Coordinates of C-alpha atoms in Angstrom, one line a residue:
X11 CA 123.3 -16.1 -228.2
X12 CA 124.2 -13.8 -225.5
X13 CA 125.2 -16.5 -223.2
X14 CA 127.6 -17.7 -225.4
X15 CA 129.5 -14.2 -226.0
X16 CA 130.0 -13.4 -222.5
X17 CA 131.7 -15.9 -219.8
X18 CA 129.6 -16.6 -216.7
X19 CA 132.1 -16.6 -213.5
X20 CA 129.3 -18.6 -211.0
X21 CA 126.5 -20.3 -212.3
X22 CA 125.7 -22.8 -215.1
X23 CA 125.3 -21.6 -218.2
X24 CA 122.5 -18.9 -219.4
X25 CA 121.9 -18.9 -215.1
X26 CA 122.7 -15.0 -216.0
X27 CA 120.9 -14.3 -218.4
X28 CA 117.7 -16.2 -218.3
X29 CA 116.7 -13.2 -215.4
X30 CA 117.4 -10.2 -218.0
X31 CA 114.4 -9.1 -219.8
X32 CA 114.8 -8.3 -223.4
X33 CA 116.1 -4.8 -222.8
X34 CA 118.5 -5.4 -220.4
X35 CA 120.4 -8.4 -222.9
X36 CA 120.7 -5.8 -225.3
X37 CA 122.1 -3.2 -223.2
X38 CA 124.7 -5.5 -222.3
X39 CA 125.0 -6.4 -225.6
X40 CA 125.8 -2.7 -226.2
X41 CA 127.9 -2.7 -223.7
X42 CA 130.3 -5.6 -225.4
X43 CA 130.4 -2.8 -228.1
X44 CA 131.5 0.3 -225.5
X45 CA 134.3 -2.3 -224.3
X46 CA 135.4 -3.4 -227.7
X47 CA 135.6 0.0 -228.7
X48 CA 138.0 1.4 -225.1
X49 CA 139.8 -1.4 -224.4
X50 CA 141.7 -4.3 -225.7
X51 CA 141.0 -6.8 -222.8
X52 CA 137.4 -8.1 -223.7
X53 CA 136.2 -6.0 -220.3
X54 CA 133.3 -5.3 -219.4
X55 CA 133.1 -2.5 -217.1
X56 CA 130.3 -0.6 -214.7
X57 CA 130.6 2.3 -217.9
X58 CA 130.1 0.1 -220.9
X59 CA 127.4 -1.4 -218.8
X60 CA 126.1 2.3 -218.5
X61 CA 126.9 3.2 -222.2
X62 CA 124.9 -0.4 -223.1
X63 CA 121.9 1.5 -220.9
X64 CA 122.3 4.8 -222.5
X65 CA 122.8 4.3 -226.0
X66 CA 119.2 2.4 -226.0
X67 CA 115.4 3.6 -225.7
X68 CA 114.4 2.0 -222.4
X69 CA 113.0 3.0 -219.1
X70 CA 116.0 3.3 -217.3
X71 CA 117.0 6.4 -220.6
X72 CA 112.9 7.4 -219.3
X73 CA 113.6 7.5 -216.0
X74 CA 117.4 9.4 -216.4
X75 CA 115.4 12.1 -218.1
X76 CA 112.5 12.5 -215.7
X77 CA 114.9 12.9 -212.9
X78 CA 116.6 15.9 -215.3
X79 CA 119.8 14.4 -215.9
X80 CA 121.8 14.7 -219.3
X81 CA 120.8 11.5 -221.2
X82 CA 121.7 13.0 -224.4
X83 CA 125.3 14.2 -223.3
X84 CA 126.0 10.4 -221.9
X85 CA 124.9 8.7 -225.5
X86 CA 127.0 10.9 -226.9
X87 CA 130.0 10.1 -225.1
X88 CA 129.7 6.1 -225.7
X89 CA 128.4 6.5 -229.1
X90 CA 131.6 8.0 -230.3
X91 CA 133.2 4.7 -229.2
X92 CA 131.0 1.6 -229.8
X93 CA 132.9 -1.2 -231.9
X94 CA 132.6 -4.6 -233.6
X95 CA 133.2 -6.8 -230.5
X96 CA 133.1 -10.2 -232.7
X97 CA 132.4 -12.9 -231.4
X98 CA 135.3 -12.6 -228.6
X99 CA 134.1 -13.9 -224.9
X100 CA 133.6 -11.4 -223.0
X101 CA 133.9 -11.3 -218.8
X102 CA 132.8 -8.7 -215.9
X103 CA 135.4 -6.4 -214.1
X104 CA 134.8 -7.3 -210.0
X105 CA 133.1 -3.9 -209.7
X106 CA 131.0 -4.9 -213.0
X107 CA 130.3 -8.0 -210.7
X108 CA 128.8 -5.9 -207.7
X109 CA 126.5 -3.7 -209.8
X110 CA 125.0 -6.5 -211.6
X111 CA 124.4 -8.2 -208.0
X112 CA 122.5 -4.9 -206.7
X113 CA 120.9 -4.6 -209.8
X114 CA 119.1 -8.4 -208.7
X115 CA 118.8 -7.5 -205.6
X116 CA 116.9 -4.2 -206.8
X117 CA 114.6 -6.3 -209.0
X118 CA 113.4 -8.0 -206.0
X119 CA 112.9 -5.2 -203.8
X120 CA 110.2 -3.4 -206.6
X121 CA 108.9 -7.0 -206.9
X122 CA 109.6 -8.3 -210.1
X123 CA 111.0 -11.5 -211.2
X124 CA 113.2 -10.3 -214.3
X125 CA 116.2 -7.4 -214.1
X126 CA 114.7 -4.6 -216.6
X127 CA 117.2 -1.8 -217.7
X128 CA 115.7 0.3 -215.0
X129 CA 117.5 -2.6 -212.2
X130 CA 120.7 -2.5 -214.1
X131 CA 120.4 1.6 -213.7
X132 CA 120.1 1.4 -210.0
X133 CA 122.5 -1.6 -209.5
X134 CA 125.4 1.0 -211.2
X135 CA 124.6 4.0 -209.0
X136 CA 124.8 1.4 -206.0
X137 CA 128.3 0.2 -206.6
X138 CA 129.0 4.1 -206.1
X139 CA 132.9 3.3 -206.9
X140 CA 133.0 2.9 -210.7
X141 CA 133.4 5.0 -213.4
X142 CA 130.0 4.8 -214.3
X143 CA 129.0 6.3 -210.8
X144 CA 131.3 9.3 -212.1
X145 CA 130.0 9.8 -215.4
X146 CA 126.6 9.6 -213.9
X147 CA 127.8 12.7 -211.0
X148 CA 129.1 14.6 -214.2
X149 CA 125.5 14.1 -216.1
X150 CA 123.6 15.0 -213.0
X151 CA 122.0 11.6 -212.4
X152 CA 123.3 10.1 -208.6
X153 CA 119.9 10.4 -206.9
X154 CA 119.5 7.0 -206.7
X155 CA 115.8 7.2 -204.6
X156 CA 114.5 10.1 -207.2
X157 CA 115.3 7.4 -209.9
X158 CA 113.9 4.5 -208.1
X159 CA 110.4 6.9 -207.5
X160 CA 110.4 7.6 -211.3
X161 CA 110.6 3.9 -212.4
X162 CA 107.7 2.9 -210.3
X163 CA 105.7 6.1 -211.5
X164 CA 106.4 4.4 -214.9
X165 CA 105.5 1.1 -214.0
X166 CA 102.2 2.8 -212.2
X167 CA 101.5 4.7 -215.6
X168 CA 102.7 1.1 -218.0
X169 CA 99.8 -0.7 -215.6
X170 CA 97.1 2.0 -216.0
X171 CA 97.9 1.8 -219.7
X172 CA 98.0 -1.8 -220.7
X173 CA 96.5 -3.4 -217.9
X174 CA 100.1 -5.3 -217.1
X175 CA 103.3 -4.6 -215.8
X176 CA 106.6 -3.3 -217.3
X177 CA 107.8 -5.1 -220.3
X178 CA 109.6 -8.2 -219.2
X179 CA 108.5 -7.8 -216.2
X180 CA 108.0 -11.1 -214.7
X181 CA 106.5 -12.0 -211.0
X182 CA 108.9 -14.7 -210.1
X183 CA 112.4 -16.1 -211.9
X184 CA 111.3 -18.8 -214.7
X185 CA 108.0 -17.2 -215.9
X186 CA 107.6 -16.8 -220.1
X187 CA 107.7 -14.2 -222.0
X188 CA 103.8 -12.9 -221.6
X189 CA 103.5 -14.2 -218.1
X190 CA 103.0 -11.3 -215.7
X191 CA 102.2 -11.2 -211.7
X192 CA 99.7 -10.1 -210.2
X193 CA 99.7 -6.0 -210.0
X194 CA 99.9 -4.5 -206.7
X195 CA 97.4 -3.4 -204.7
X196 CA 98.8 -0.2 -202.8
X197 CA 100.0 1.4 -206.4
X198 CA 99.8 4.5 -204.7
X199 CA 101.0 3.7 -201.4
X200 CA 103.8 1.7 -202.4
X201 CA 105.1 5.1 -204.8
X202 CA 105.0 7.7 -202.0
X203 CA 106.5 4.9 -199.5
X204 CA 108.9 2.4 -198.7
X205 CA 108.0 -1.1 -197.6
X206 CA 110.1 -1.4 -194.2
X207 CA 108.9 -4.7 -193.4
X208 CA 110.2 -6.0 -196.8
X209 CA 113.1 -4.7 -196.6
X210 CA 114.0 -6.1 -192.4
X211 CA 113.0 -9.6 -194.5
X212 CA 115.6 -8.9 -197.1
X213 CA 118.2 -8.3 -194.2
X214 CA 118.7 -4.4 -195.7
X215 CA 118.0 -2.5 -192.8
X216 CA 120.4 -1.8 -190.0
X217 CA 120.1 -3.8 -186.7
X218 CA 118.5 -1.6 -183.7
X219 CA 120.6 -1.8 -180.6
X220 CA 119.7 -0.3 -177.1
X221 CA 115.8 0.6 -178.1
X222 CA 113.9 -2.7 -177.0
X223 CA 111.9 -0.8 -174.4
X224 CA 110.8 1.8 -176.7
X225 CA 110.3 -0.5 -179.6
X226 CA 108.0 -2.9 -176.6
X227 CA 106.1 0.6 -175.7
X228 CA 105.6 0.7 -179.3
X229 CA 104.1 -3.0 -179.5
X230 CA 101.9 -2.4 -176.3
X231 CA 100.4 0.8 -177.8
X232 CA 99.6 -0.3 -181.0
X233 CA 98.1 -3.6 -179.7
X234 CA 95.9 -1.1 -177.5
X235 CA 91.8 -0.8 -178.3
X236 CA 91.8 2.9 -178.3
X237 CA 94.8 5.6 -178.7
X238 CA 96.3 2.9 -180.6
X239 CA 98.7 5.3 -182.2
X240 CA 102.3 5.6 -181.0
X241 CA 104.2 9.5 -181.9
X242 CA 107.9 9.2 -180.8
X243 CA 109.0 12.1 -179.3
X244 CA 112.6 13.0 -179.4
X245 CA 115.0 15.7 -180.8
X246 CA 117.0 14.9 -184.1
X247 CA 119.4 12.2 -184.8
X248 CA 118.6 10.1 -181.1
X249 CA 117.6 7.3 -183.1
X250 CA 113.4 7.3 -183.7
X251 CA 113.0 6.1 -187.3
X252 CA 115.2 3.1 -186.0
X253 CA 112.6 2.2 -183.5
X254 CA 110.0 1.8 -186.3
X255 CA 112.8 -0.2 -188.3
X256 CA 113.4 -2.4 -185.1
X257 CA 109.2 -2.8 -184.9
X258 CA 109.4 -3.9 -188.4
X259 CA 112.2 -6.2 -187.3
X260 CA 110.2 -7.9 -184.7
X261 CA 107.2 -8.2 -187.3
X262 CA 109.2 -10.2 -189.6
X263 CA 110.7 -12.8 -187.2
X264 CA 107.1 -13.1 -185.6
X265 CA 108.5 -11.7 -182.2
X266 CA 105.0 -9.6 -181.8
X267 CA 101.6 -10.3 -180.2
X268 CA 99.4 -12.1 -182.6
X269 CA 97.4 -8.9 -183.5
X270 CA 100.6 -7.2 -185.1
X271 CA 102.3 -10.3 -186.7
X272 CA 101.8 -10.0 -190.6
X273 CA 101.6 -6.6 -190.7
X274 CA 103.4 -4.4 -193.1
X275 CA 105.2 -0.8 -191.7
X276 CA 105.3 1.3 -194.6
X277 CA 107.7 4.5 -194.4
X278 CA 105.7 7.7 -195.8
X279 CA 107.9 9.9 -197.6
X280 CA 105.7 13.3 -197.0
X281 CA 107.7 15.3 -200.0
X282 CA 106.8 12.5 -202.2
X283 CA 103.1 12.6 -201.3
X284 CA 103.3 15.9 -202.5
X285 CA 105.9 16.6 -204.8
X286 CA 104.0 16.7 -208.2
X287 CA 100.9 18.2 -206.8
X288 CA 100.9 21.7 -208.3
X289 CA 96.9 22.3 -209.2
X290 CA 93.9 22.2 -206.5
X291 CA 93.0 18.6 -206.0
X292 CA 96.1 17.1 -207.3
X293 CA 96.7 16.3 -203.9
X294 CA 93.3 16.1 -202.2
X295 CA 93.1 12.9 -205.2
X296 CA 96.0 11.1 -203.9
X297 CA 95.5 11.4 -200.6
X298 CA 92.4 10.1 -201.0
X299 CA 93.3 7.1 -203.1
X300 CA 96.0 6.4 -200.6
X301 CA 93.4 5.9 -198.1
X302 CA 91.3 3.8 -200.0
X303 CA 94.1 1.7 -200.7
X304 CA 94.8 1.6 -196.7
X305 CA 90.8 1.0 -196.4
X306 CA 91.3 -2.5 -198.6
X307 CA 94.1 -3.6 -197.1
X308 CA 91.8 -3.8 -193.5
X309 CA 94.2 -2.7 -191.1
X310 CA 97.4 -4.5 -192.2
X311 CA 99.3 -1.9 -192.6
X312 CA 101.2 0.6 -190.1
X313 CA 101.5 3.6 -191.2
X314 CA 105.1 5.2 -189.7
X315 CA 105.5 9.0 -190.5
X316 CA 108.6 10.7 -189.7
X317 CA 108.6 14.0 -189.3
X318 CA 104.5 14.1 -188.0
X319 CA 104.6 17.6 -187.9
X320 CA 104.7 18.3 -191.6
X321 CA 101.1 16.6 -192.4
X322 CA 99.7 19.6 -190.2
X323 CA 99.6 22.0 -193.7
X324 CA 100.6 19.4 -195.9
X325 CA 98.8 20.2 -199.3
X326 CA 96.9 22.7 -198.2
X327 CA 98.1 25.4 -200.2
X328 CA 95.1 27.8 -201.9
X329 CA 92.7 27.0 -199.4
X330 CA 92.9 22.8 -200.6
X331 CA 92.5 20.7 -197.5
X332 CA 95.5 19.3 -195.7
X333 CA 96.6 16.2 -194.8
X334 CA 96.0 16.1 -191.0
X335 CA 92.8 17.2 -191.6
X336 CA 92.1 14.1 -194.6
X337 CA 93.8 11.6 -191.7
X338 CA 91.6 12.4 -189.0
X339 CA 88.4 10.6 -189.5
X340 CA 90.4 7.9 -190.6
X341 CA 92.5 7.5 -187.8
X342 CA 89.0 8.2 -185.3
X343 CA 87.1 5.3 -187.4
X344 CA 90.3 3.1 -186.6
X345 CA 90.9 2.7 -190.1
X346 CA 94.2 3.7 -190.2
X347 CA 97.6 2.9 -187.8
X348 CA 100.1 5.6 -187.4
X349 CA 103.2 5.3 -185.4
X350 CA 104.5 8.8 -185.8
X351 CA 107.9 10.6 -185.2
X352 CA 108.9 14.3 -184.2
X353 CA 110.8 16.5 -182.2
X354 CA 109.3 17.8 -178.8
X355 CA 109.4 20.9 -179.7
X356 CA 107.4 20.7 -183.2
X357 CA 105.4 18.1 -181.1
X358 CA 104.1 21.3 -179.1
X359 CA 104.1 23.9 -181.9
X360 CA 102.0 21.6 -184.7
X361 CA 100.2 18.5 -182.8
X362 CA 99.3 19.3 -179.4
X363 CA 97.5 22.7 -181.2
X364 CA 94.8 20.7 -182.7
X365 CA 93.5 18.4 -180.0
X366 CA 91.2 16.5 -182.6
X367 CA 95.1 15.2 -184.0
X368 CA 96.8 14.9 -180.6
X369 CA 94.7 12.7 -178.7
X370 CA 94.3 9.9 -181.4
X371 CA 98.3 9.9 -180.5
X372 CA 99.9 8.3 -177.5
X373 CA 103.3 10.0 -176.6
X374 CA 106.6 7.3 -176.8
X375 CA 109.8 9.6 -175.2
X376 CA 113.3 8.3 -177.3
X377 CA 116.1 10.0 -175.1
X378 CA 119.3 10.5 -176.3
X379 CA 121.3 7.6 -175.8
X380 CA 124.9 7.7 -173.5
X381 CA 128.4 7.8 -174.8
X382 CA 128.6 4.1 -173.6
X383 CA 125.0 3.0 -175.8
X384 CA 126.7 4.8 -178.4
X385 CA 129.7 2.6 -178.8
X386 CA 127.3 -0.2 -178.5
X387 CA 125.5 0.9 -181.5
X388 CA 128.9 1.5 -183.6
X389 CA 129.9 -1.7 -182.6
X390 CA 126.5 -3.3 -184.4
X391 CA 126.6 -1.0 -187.4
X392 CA 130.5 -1.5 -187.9
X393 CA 130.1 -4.8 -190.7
X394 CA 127.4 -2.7 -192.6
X395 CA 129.6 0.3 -192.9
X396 CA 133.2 -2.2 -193.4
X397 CA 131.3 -3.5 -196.3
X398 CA 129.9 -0.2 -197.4
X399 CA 133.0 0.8 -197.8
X400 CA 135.2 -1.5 -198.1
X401 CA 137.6 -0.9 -195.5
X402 CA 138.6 -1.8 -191.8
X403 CA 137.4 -0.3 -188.6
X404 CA 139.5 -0.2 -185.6
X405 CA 138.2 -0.7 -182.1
X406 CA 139.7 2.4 -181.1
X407 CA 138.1 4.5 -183.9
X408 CA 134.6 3.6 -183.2
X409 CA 135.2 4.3 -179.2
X410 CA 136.6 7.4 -180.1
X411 CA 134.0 8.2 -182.5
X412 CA 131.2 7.9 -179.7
X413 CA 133.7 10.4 -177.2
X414 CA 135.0 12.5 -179.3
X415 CA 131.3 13.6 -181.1
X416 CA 130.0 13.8 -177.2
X417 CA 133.0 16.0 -176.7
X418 CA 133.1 17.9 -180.0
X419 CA 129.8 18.6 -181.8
X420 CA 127.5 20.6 -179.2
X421 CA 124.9 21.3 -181.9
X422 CA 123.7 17.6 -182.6
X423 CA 122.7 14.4 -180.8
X424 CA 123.8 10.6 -179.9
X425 CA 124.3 8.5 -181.3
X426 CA 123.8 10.2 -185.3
X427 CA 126.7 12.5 -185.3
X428 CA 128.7 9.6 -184.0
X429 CA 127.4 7.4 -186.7
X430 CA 127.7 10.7 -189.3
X431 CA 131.4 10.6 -187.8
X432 CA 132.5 7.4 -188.1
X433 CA 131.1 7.1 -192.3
X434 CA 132.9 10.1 -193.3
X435 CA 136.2 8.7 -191.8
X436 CA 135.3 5.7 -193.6
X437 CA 134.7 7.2 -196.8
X438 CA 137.9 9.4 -196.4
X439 CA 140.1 6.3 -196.2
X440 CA 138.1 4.3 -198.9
X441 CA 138.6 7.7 -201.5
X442 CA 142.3 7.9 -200.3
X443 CA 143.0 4.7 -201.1
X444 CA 140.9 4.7 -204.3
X445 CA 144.4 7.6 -205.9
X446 CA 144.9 6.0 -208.7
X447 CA 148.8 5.1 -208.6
X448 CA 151.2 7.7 -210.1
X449 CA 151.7 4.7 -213.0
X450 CA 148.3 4.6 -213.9
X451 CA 147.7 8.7 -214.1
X452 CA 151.3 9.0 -216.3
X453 CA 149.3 6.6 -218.7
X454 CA 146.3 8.2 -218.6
X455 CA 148.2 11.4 -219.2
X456 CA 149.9 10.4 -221.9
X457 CA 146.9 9.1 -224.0
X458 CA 145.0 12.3 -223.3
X459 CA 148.1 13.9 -224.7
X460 CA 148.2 11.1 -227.7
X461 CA 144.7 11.7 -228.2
X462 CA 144.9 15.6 -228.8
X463 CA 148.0 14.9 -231.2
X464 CA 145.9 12.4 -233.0
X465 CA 143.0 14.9 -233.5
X466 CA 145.6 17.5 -234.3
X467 CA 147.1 15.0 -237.4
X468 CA 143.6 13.9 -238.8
X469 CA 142.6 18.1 -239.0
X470 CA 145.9 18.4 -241.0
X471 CA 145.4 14.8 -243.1
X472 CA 148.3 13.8 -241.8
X473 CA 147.0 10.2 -241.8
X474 CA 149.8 8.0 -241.8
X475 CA 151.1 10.0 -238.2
X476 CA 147.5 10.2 -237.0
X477 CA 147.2 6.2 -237.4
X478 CA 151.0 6.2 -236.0
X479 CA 149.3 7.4 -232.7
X480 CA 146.3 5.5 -232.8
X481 CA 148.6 2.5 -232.8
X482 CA 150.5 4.0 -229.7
X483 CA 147.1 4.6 -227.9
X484 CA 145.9 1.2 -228.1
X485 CA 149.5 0.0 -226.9
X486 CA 149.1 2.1 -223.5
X487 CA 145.3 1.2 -223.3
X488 CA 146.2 -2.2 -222.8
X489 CA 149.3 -1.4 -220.7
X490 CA 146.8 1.3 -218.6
X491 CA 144.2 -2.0 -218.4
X492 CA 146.5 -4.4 -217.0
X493 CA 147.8 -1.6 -214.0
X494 CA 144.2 -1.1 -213.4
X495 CA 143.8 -4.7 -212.8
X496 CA 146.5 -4.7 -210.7
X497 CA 145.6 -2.2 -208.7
X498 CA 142.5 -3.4 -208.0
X499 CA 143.5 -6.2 -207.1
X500 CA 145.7 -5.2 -204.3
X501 CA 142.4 -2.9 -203.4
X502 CA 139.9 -5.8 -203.0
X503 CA 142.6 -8.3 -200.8
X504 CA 144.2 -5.2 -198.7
X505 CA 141.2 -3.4 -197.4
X506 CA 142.6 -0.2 -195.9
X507 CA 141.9 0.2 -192.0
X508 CA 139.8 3.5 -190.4
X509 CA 141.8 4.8 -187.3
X510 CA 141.5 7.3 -184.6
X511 CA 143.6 9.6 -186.1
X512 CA 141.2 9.0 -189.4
X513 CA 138.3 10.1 -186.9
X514 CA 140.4 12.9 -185.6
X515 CA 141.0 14.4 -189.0
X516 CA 137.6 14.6 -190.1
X517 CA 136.0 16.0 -186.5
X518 CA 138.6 19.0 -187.3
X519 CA 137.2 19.6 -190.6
X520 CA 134.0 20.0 -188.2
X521 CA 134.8 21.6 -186.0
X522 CA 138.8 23.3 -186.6
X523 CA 140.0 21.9 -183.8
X524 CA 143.0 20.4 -184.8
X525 CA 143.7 16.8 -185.4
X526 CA 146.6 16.9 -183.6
X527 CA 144.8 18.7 -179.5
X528 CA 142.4 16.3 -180.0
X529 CA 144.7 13.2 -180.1
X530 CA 146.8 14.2 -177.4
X531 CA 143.9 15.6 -175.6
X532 CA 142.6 11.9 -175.7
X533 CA 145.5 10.5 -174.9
X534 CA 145.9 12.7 -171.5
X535 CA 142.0 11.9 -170.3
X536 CA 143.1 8.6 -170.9
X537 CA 146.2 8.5 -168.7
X538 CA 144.8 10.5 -166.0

């Protein structure tokens, strides 16, 4: 039924829908009802989609509430508005469109066949430009990787429960109703982790430019018999967890000696690994599984832990045990591959104190790279971040990006406070250009005003006036849609372009050096 209610733009019929599991047809069911009762232009937007979510019992609401935000406060909002759609067609708005791609593409990643409500969740909080992104903000629920840990805690929990995965949960696209995959077998790993090699094969990490010696040091090391265990040394923001991205790069288009190639590189998230843990033994017990589960998968996994200092103490709070010292025997019985990542300094202060840590590790130096690598970089990272944000970036802003944050910021390194740089720019220009046009807030003024009037007349049974503006409020509803439209329109074929000056403007935020020195200061060194 619900094919035939809502217009497919690509596709053959029901190619939607077939890959929405029970839940996730009727939230957008629902969310024919939020449109039909906000707008006149059969519509469905990123916050009906979100009211569709909301207004339901499903793990996405579960998940919402675990991370603390204000589920109650968002069904009340769209319950106030839900409507009789009919049996009217129904289409996606273009940013609609986007958050229902991610939300695919975020079923893949956790490895199931069929979008749950929990895909659709994290699909709206990656289109990041809608108004369900804002409604989200105002209900304390943006965290999109605090979300995505709490709906695979779920699915952990579902599995231990029932002995199967989520509801409608399928393993691949076509399964029944019934059919489920085969449950993982790093339950614990793959919660306090992310998979990097999955995600180089799914093209959603960033390439790695100007690090193929460290990333080939890397490669020799680990293919070594003893002291197999790279640390990359190196202060903040010179670019060491993109080394073990670019090694998880290599692994995935077979570019490594035959000993590596197949491997996984799984990203430990060290807060995760703990968070949760308040009694003794709470941690101790996942620690321990977690090495059991590296135990099974017989040395096919790489451990890559950023920030290697913070194991030393790790969960060893009221005399419990901590994690360097549960990582040890493993790492001495070769059970375990770590390539690890720290600063010199905390290198010194926390590793090279306990020599039984420091010499299963062999040092990997990752010096800051030069203004000229730097531009490099920018210049291979510029489509992610054009498409990020939807915008153009100038030659000259990402050269002067590179200089200007060499020149500028004293306090952090290449090539991160260039990169840091050159987004916020981006993401200046995008939100300028994102205003809605003085049309568009006239009408939305005017039907706040309508609205209060409206309210006003109902509380004084004035009913024939109140229904007087009811009628004028769906009049500028539909006149307010088709601006929108409009606007958006000129938004998705105009994409506005990041500049020097753009780069200027935010480095004085920074730094209160004023836009307007450091142009003209440019421009001199550049003359002379």
């Amino acid at each position: 039924m619900l094919q035939n209610l809502i217009q497919q733009q690509q596709g053959g019929q029901g190619s939607l829908f077939d890959a929405l599991s029970g839940e996730a047809q009727q939230a957008v069911m629902r969310a024919r009802e939020a449109s039909a009762g906000t707008t006149r232009t059969a519509a469905i937007g990123t916050d009906h989609l979100l009211g569709g979510i909301v207004t339901g019992d499903n793990v996405a609401t579960e998940a919402l509430q675990r991370a603390g935000a204000d589920v109650g406060g968002m069904r009340a909002r769209f319950q106030e508005f839900r409507s009789d759609p009919g049996e009217e067609i129904y289409t996606f708005t273009p940013s609609a469109k986007r958050a229902l791609q991610l939300s695919f593409a975020a079923a893949r990643q956790m490895g199931v066949g069929q979008v749950g409500s929990e895909h659709l969740l994290l699909g709206l909080l990656g289109e990041g430009d809608g108004n369900a992104y804002r409604i989200l903000q105002q209900h304390g629920a943006t965290d999109a990787e605090a979300l995505r840990r709490e709906i695979l805690r779920l699915m952990q929990q579902w599995g231990a429960q029932t002995g199967q995965g989520m509801p409608g949960a399928a393993a691949g696209p076509g399964m029944g109703d019934g059919q489920q995959g085969p449950p993982s077998q790093t339950p614990t790993l793959d919660q306090v982790s992310r998979d990097l090699t999955r995600l180089a094969n799914e093209g959603e990490l960033d390439p790695v430019i100007g690090r193929a010696e460290e990333i080939s040091r890397v490669v020799r090391i680990l293919s070594r018999r003893t002291k197999n265990n790279p640390v990359l040394i190196g202060e903040a923001g010179v670019g060491k967890t993109a080394v073990a991205e670019g090694l998880a790069q290599r692994i995935v288009s077979d570019d490594v000696p035959e000993s590596l190639k197949g491997k996984r590189v799984l990203a430990l998230d060290v807060g995760g690994l703990v968070a949760g843990t308040r009694f003794r033994g709470d941690f101790e017990e996942r620690m321990q599984q977690m090495l059991k589960e590296l135990q099974q998968e017989e040395r096919n996994i790489i451990l890559f832990i950023d920030e290697l200092h913070q194991i030393v103490g790790a969960g060893g709070a009221e005399g419990a045990v901590n994690a360097s010292n549960m990582l040890k025997p493993a790492l001495a019985r070769g059970e375990l591959q770590v390539v690890g990542a720290t600063t010199l300094d905390e290198y010194r202060k926390n590793v090279e104190k306990d020599p039984a840590l420091e010499r299963r590790f062999q040092p990997v130096l990752v010096d800051e790279p030069t203004v000229e690598e730097t531009v490099s970089i920018l210049f291979g990272l510029r489509d992610r971040y054009e498409a990020h944000h939807r915008v153009r970036v100038s030659d000259e802003a990402v050269e002067s990006a590179a200089t200007l944050a060499n020149r500028y910021i004293m306090d952090r390194y290449l090539p991160d406070k260039a990169i840091d740089l050159l987004d916020e720019a981006a993401a200046e220009v995008r939100l300028r250009s994102t205003v809605p046009p003085v049309d568009v807030r006239r009408i939305e003024e005017e039907i706040s005003g309508l609205e209060r009037e409206k309210e006003d007349a109902v509380r004084a049974e004035d009913y024939e006036k109140a229904a007087g503006f009811k009628q004028r409020i769906e009049q500028l509803r539909i006149e307010l849609d088709e601006h929108q439209e409009g606007w958006a329109g000129g938004r998705e074929s105009n994409a506005p372009e990041v500049t020097k000056e753009d780069i200027a403007r935010i480095l004085e935020e920074w730094t209160g050096v004023p836009a307007t020195n450091i142009v003209q200061e440019e421009a001199e060194r550049l003359l002379n």
